[in-house]
Structures are given as structure tokens and as C-alpha cells.
PDB file of N, CA and C in Angstrom:
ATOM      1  N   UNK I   1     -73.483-113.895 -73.096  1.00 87.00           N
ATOM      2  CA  UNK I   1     -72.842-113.219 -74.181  1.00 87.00           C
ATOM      3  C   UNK I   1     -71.793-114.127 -74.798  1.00 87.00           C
ATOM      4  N   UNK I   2     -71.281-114.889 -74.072  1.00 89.00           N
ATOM      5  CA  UNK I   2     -70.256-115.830 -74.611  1.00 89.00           C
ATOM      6  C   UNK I   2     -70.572-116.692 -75.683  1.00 89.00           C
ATOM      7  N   UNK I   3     -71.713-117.357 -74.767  1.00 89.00           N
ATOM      8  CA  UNK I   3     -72.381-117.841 -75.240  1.00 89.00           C
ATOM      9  C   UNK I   3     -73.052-117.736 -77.091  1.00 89.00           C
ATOM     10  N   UNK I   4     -73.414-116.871 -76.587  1.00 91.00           N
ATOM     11  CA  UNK I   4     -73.907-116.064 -78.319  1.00 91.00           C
ATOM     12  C   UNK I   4     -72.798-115.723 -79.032  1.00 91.00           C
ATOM     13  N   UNK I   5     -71.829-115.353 -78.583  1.00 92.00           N
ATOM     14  CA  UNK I   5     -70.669-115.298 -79.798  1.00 92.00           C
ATOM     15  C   UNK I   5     -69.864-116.213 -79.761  1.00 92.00           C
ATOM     16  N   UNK I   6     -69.889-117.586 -79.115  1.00 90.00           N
ATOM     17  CA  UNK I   6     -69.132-118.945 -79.496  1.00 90.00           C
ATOM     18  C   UNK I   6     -70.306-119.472 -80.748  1.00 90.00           C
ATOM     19  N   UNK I   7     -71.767-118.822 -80.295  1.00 90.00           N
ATOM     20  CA  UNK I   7     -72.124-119.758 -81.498  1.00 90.00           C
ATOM     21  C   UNK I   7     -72.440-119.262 -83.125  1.00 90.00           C
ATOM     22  N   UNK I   8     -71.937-117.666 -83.126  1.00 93.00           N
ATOM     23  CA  UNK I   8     -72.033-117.106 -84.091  1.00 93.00           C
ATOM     24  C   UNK I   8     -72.886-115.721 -84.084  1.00 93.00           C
ATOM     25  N   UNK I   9     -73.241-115.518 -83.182  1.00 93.00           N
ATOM     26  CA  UNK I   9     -73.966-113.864 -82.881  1.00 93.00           C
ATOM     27  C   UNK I   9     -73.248-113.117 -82.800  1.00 93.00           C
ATOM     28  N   UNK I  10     -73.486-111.743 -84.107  1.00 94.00           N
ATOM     29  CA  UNK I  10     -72.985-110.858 -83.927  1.00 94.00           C
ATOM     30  C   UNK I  10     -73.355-109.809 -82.733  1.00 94.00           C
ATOM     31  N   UNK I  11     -71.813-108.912 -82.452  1.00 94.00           N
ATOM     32  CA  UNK I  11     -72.307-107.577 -81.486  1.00 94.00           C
ATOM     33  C   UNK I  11     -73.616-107.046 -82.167  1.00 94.00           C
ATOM     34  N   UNK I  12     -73.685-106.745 -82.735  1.00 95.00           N
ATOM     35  CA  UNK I  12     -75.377-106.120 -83.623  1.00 95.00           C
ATOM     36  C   UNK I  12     -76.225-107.121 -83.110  1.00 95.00           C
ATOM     37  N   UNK I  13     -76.676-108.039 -83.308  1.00 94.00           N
ATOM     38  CA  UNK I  13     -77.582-108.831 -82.907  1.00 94.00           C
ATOM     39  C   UNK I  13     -77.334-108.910 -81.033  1.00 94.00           C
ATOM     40  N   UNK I  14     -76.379-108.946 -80.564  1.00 93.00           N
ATOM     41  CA  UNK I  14     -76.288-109.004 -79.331  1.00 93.00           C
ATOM     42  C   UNK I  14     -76.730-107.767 -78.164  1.00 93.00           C
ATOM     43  N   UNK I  15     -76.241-106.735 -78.953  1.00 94.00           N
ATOM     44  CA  UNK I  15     -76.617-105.538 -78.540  1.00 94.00           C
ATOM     45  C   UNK I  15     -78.189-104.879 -78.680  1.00 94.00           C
ATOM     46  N   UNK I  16     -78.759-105.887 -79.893  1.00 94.00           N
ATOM     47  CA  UNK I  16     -80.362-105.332 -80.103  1.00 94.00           C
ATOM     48  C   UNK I  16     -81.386-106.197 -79.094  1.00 94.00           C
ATOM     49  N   UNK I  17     -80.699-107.361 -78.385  1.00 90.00           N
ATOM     50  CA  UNK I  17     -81.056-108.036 -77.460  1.00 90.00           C
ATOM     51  C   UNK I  17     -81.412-107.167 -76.046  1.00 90.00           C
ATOM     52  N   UNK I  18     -79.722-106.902 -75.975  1.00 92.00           N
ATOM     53  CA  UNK I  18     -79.599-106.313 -74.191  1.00 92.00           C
ATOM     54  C   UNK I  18     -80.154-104.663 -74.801  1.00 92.00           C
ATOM     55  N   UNK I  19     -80.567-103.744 -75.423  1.00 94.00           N
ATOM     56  CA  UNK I  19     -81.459-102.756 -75.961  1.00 94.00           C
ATOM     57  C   UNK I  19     -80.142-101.806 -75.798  1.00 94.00           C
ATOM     58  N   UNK I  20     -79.019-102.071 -76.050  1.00 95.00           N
ATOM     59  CA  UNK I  20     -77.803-101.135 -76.648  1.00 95.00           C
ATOM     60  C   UNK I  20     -77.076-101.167 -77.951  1.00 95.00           C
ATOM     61  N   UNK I  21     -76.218-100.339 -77.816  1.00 95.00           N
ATOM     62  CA  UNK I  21     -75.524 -99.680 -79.393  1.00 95.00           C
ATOM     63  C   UNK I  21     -74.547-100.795 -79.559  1.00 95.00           C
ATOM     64  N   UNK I  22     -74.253-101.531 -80.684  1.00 95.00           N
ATOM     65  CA  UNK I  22     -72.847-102.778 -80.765  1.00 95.00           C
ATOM     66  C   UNK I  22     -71.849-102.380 -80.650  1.00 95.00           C
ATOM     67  N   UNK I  23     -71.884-100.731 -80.805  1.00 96.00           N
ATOM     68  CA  UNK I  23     -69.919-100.748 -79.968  1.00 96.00           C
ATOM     69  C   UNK I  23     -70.017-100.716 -78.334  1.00 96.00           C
ATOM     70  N   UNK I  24     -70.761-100.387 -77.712  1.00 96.00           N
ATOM     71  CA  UNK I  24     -71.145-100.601 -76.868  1.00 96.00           C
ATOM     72  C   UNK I  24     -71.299-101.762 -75.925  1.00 96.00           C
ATOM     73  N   UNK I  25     -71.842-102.804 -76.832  1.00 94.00           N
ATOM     74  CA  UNK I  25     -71.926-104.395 -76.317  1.00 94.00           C
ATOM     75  C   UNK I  25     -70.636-104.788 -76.617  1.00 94.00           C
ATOM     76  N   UNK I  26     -69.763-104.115 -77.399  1.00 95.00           N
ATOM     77  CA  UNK I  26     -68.639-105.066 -77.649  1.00 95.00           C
ATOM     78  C   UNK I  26     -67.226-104.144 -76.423  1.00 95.00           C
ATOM     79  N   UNK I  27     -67.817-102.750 -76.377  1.00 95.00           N
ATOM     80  CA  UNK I  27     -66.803-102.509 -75.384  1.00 95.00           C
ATOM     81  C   UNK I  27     -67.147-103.053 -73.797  1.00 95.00           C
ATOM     82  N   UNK I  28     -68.284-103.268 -73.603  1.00 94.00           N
ATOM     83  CA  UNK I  28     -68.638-103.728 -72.248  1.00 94.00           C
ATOM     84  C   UNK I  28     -68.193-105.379 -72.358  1.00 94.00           C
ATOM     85  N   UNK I  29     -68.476-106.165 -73.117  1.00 94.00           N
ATOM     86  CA  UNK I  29     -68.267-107.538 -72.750  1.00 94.00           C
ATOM     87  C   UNK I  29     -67.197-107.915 -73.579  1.00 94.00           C
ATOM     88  N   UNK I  30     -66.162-107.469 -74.118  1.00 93.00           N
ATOM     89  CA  UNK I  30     -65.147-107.931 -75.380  1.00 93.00           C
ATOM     90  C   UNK I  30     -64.428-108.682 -74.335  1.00 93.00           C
ATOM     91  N   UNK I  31     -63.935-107.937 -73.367  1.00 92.00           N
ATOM     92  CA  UNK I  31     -62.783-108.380 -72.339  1.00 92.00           C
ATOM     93  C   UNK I  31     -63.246-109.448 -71.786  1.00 92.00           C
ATOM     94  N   UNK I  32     -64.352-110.106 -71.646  1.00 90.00           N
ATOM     95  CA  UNK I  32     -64.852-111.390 -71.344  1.00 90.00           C
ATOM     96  C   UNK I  32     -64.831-112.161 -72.069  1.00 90.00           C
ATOM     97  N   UNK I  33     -64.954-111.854 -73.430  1.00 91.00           N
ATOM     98  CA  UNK I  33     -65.159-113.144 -74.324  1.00 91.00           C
ATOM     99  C   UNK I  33     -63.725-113.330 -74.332  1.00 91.00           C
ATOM    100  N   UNK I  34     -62.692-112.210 -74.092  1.00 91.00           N
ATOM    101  CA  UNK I  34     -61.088-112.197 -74.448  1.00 91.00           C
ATOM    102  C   UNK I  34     -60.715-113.024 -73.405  1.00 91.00           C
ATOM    103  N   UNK I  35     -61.496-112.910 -71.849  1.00 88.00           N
ATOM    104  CA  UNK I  35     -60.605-114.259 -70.729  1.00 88.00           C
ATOM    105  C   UNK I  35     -61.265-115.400 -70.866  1.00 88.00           C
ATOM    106  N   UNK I  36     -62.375-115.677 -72.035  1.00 87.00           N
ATOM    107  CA  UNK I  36     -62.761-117.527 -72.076  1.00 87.00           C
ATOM    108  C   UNK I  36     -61.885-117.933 -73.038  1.00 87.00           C
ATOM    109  N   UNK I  37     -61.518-117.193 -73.996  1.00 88.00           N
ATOM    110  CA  UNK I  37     -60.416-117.526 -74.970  1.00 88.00           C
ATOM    111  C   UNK I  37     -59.303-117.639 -74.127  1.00 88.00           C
ATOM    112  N   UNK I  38     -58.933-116.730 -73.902  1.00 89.00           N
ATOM    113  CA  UNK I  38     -57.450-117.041 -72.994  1.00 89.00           C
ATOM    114  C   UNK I  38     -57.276-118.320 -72.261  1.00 89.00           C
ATOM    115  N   UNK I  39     -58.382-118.647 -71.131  1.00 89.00           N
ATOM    116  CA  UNK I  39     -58.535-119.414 -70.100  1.00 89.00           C
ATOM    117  C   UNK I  39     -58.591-120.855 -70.974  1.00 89.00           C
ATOM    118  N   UNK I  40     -58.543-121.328 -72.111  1.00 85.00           N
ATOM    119  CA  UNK I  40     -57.986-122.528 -72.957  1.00 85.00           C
ATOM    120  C   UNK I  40     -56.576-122.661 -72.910  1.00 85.00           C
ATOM    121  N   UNK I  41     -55.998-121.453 -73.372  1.00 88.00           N
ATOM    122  CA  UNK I  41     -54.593-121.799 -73.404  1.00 88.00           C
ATOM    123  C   UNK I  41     -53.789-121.358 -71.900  1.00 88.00           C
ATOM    124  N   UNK I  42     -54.480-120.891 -70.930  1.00 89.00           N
ATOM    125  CA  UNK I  42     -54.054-120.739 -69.451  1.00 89.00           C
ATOM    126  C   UNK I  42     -55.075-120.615 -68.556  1.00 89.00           C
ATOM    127  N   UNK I  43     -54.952-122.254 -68.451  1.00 89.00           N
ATOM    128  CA  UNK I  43     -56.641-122.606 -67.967  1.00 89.00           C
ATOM    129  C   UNK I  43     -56.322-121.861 -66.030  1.00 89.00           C
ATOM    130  N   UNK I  44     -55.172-121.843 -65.395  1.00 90.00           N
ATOM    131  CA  UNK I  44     -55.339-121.304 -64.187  1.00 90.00           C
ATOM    132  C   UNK I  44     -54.419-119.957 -64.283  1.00 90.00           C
ATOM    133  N   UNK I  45     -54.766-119.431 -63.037  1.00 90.00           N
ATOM    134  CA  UNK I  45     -53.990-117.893 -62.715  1.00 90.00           C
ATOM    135  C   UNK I  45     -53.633-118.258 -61.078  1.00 90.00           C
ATOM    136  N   UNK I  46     -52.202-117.552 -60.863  1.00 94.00           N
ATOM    137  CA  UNK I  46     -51.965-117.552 -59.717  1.00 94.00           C
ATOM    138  C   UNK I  46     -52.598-116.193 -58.911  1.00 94.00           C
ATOM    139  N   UNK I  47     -53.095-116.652 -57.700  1.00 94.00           N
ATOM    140  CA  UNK I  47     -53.502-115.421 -56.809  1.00 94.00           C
ATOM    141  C   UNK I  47     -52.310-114.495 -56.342  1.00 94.00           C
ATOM    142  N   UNK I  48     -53.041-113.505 -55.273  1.00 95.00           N
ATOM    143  CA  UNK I  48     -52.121-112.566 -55.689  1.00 95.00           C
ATOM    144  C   UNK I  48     -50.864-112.870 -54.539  1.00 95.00           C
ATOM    145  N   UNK I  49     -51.020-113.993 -53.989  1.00 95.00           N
ATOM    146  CA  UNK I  49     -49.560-114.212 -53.073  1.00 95.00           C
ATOM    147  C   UNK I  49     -48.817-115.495 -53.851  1.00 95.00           C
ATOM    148  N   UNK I  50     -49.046-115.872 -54.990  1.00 92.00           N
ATOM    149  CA  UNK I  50     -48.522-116.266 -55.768  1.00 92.00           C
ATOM    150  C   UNK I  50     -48.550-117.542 -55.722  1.00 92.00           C
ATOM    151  N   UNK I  51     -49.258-118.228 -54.795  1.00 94.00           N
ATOM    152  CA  UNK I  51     -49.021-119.830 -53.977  1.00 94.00           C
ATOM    153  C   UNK I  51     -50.384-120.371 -54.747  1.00 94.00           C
ATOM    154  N   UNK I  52     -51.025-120.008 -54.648  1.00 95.00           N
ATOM    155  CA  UNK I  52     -52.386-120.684 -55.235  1.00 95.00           C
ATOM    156  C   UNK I  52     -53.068-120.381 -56.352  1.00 95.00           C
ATOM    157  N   UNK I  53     -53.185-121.871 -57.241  1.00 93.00           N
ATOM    158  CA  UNK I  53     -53.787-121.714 -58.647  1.00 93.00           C
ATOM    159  C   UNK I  53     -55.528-121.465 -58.331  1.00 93.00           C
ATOM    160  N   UNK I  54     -55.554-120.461 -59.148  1.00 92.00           N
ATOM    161  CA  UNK I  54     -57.139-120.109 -59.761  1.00 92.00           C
ATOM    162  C   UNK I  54     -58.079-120.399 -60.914  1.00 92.00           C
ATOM    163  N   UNK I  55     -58.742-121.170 -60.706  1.00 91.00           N
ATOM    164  CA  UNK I  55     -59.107-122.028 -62.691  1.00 91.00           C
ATOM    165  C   UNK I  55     -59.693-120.582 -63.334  1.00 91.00           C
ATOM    166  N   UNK I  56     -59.526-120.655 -64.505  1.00 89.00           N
ATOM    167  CA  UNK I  56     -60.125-119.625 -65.510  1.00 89.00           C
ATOM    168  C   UNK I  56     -60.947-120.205 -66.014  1.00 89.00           C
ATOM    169  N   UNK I  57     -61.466-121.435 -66.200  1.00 87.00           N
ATOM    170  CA  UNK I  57     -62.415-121.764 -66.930  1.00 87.00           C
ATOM    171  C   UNK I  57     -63.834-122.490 -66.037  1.00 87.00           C
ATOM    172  N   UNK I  58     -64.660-122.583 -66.295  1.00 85.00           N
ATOM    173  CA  UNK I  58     -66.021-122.725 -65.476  1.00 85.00           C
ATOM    174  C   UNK I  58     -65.706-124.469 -64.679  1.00 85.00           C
ATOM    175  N   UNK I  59     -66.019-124.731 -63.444  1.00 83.00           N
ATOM    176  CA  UNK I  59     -65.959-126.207 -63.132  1.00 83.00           C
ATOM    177  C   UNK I  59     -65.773-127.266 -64.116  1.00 83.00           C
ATOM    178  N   UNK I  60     -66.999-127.502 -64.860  1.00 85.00           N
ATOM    179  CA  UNK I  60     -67.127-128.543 -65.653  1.00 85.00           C
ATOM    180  C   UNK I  60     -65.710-128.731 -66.715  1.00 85.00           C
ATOM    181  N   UNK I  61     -65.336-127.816 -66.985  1.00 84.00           N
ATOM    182  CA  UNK I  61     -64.253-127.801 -68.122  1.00 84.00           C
ATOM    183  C   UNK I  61     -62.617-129.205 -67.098  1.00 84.00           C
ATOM    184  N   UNK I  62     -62.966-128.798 -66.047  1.00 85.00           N
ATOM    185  CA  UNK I  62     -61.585-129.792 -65.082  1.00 85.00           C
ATOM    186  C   UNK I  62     -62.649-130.765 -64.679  1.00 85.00           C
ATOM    187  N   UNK I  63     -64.061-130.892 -64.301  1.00 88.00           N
ATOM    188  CA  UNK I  63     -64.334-132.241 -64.013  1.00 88.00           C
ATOM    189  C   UNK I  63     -65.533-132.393 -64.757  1.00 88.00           C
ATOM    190  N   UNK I  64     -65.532-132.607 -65.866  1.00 88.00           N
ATOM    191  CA  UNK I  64     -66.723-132.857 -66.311  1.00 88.00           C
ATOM    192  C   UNK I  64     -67.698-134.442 -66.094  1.00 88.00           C
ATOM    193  N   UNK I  65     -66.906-135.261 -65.240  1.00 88.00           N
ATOM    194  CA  UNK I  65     -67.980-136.226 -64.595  1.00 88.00           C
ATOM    195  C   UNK I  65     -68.712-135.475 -63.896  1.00 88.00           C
ATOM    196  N   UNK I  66     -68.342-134.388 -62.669  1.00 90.00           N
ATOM    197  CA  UNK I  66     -68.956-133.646 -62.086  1.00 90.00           C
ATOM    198  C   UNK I  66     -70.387-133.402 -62.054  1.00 90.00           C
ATOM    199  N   UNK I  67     -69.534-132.633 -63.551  1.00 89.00           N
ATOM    200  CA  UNK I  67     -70.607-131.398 -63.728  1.00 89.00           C
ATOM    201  C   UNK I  67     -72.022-132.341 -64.643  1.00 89.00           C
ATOM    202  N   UNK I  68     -71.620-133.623 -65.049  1.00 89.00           N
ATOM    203  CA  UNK I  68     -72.515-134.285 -65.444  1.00 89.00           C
ATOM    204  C   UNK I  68     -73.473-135.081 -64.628  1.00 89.00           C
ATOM    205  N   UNK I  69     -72.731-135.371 -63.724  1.00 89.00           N
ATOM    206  CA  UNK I  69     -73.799-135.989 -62.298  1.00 89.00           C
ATOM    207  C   UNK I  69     -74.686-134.583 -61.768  1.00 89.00           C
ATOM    208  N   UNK I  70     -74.084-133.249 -61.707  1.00 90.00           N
ATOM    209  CA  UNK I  70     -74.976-132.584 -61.052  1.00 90.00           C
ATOM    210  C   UNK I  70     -76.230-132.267 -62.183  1.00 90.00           C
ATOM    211  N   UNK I  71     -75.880-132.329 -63.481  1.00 88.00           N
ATOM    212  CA  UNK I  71     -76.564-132.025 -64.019  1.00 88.00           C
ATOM    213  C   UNK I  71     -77.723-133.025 -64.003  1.00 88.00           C
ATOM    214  N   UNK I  72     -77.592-134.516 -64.187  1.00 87.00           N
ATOM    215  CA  UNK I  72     -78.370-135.848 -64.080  1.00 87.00           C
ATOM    216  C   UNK I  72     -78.984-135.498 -62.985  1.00 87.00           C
ATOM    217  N   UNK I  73     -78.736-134.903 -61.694  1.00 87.00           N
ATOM    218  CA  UNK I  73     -79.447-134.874 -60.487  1.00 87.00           C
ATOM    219  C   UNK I  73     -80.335-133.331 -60.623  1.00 87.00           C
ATOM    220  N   UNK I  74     -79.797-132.270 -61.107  1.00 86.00           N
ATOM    221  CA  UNK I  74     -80.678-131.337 -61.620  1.00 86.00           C
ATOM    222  C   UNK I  74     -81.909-131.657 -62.390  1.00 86.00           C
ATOM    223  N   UNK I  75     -81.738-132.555 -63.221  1.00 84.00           N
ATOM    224  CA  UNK I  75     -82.840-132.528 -64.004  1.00 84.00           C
ATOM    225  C   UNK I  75     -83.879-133.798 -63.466  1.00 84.00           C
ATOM    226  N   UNK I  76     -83.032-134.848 -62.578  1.00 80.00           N
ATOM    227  CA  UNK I  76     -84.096-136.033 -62.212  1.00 80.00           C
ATOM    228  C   UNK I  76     -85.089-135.630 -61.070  1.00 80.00           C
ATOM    229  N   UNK I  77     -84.240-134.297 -60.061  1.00 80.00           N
ATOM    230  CA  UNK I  77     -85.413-133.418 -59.222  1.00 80.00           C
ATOM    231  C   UNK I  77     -86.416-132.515 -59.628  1.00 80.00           C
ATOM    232  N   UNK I  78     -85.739-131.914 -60.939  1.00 77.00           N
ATOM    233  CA  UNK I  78     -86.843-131.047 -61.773  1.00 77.00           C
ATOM    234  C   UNK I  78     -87.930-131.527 -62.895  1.00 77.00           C
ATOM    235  N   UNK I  79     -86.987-132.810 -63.118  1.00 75.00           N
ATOM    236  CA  UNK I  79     -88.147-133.035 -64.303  1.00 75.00           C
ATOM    237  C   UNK I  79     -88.679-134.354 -64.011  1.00 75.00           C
ATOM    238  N   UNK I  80     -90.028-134.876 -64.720  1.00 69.00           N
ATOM    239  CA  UNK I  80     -90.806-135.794 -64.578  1.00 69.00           C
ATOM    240  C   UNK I  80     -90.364-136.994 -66.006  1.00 69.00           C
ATOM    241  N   UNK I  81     -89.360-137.710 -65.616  1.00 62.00           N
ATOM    242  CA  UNK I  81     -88.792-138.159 -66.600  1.00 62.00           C
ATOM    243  C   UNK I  81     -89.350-139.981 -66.926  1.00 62.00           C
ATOM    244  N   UNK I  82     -89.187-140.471 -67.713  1.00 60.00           N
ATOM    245  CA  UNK I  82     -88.721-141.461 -67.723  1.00 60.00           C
ATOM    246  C   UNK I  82     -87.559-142.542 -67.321  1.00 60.00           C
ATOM    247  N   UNK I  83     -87.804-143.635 -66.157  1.00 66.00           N
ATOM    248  CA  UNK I  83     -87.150-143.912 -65.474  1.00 66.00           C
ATOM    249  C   UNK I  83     -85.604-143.924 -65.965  1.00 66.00           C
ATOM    250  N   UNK I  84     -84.989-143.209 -65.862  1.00 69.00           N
ATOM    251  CA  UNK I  84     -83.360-143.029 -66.508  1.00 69.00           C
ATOM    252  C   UNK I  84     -82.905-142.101 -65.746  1.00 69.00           C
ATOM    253  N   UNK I  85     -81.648-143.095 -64.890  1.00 73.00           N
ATOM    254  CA  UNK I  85     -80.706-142.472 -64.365  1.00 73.00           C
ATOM    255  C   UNK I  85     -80.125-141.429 -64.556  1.00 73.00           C
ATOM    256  N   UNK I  86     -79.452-141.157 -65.437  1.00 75.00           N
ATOM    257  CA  UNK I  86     -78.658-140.353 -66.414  1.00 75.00           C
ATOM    258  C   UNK I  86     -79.405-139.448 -67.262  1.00 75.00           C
ATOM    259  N   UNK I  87     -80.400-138.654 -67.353  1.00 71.00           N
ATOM    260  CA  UNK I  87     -81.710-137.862 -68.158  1.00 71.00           C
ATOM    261  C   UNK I  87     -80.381-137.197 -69.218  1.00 71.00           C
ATOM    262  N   UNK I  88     -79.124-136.316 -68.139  1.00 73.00           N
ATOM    263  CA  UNK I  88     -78.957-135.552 -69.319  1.00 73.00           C
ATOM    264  C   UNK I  88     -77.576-136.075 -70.277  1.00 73.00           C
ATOM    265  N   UNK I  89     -76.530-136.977 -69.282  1.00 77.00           N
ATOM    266  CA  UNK I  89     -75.674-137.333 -69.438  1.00 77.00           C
ATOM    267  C   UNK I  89     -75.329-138.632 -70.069  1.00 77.00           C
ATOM    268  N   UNK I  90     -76.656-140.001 -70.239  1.00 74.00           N
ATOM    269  CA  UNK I  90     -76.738-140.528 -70.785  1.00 74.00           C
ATOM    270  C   UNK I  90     -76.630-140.831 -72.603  1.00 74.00           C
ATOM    271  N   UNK I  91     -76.461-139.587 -72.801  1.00 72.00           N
ATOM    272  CA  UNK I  91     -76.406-139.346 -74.317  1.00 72.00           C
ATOM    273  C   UNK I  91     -75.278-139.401 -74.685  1.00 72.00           C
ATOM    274  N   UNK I  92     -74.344-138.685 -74.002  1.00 71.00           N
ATOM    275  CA  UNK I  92     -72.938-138.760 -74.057  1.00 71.00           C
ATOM    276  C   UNK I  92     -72.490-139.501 -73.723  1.00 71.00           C
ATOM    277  N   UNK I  93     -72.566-140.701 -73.318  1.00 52.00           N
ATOM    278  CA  UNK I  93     -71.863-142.034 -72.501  1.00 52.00           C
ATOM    279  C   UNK I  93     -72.071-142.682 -73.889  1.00 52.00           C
ATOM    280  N   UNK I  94     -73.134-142.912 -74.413  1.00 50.00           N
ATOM    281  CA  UNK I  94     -73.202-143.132 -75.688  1.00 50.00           C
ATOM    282  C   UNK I  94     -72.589-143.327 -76.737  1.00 50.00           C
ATOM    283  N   UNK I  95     -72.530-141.517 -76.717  1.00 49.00           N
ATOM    284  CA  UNK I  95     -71.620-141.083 -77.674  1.00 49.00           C
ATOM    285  C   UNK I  95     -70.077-141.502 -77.879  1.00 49.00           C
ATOM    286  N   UNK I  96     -69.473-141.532 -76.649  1.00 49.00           N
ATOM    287  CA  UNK I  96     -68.548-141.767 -76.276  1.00 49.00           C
ATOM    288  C   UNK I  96     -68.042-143.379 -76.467  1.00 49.00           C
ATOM    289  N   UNK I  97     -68.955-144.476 -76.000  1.00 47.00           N
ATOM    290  CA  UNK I  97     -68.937-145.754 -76.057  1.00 47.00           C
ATOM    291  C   UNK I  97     -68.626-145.800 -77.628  1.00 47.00           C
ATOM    292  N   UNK I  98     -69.317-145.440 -78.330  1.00 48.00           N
ATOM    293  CA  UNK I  98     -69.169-145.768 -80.088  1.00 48.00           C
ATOM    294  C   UNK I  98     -68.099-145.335 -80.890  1.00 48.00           C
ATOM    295  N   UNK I  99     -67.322-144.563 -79.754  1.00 46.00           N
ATOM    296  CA  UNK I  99     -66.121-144.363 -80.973  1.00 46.00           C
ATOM    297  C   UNK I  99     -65.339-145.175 -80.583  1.00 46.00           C
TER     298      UNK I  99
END
């Protein structure tokens, strides 16, 4: 759902998906799309004994080498590629090199 409304899907279109009413899709998932927004500008939360930070935002967002090696290794076990290290992350090294 986030997903679809970071990239421009309306509740109407979202809701004719999951086979419900758009006030509906927007009262069930609003409060989610409301903590990925939040979780930018307060990317952790303290637990509830107050000592330990909690990330709000998904892994990759704090290590995205990470989440790019697992992904390179996701796809070099799943897919039948052409010899390249890097299948998914190679694009972006790229990208990155040229600016």
C-alpha cells in the first residue's frame, strides 16, 4: 500500500484492488502510510524502557550496502544470469560513479 501511494495510487484505485470501499482502504492503512512519512524525519523510536533505539524505517534505508549485497545474492541464487557479480546492484554503482 505504501508502495502504491508513494507512487501515485489513489485510495479508489487501491481499494478496487484489495475488493473494498476507499474510505475504508484509507481508514485501515492511512496510519501506515502516516509512520513511513514520519520515520524520515524520526528515523528511530525509543522502546518502552527508554534505553534502546528502534529504526522506523525498513533495513536498507541505514545500510543500504546491505541491503544491496543481499539483494545481488538473491537474485544470483534465483536467477540464471549472465556472469555478473552484482545482477541487481551493479546499476547503481554506475550510477553513482558518473556523478
Amino acid at each position: 500500500m505504501i508502495y502504491e501511494r508513494e507512487r501515485g495510487s489513489s485510495w479508489t484505485e487501491i481499494a478496487q484492488y484489495l475488493g473494498i470501499g476507499p474510505a475504508e482502504a484509507e481508514e485501515r492503512f492511512a496510519s501506515n502510510l502516516d509512520g513511513w512519512n514520519t520515520a524520515f524525519e524520526v528515523p528511530y523510536r525509543l522502546d518502552d524502557t527508554g534505553r534502546k533505539r528502534i529504526p522506523q524505517l525498513p533495513t536498507a534505508a541505514y545500510d543500504p550496502a546491505w541491503a544491496c549485497n543481499r539483494l545481488d545474492t538473491w537474485a544470483g541464487n534465483r536467477l540464471i544470469l549472465v556472469n555478473d557479480d552484482r545482477p541487481v546492484s551493479s546499476g547503481l554503482a554506475m550510477a553513482q560513479s558518473e556523478k
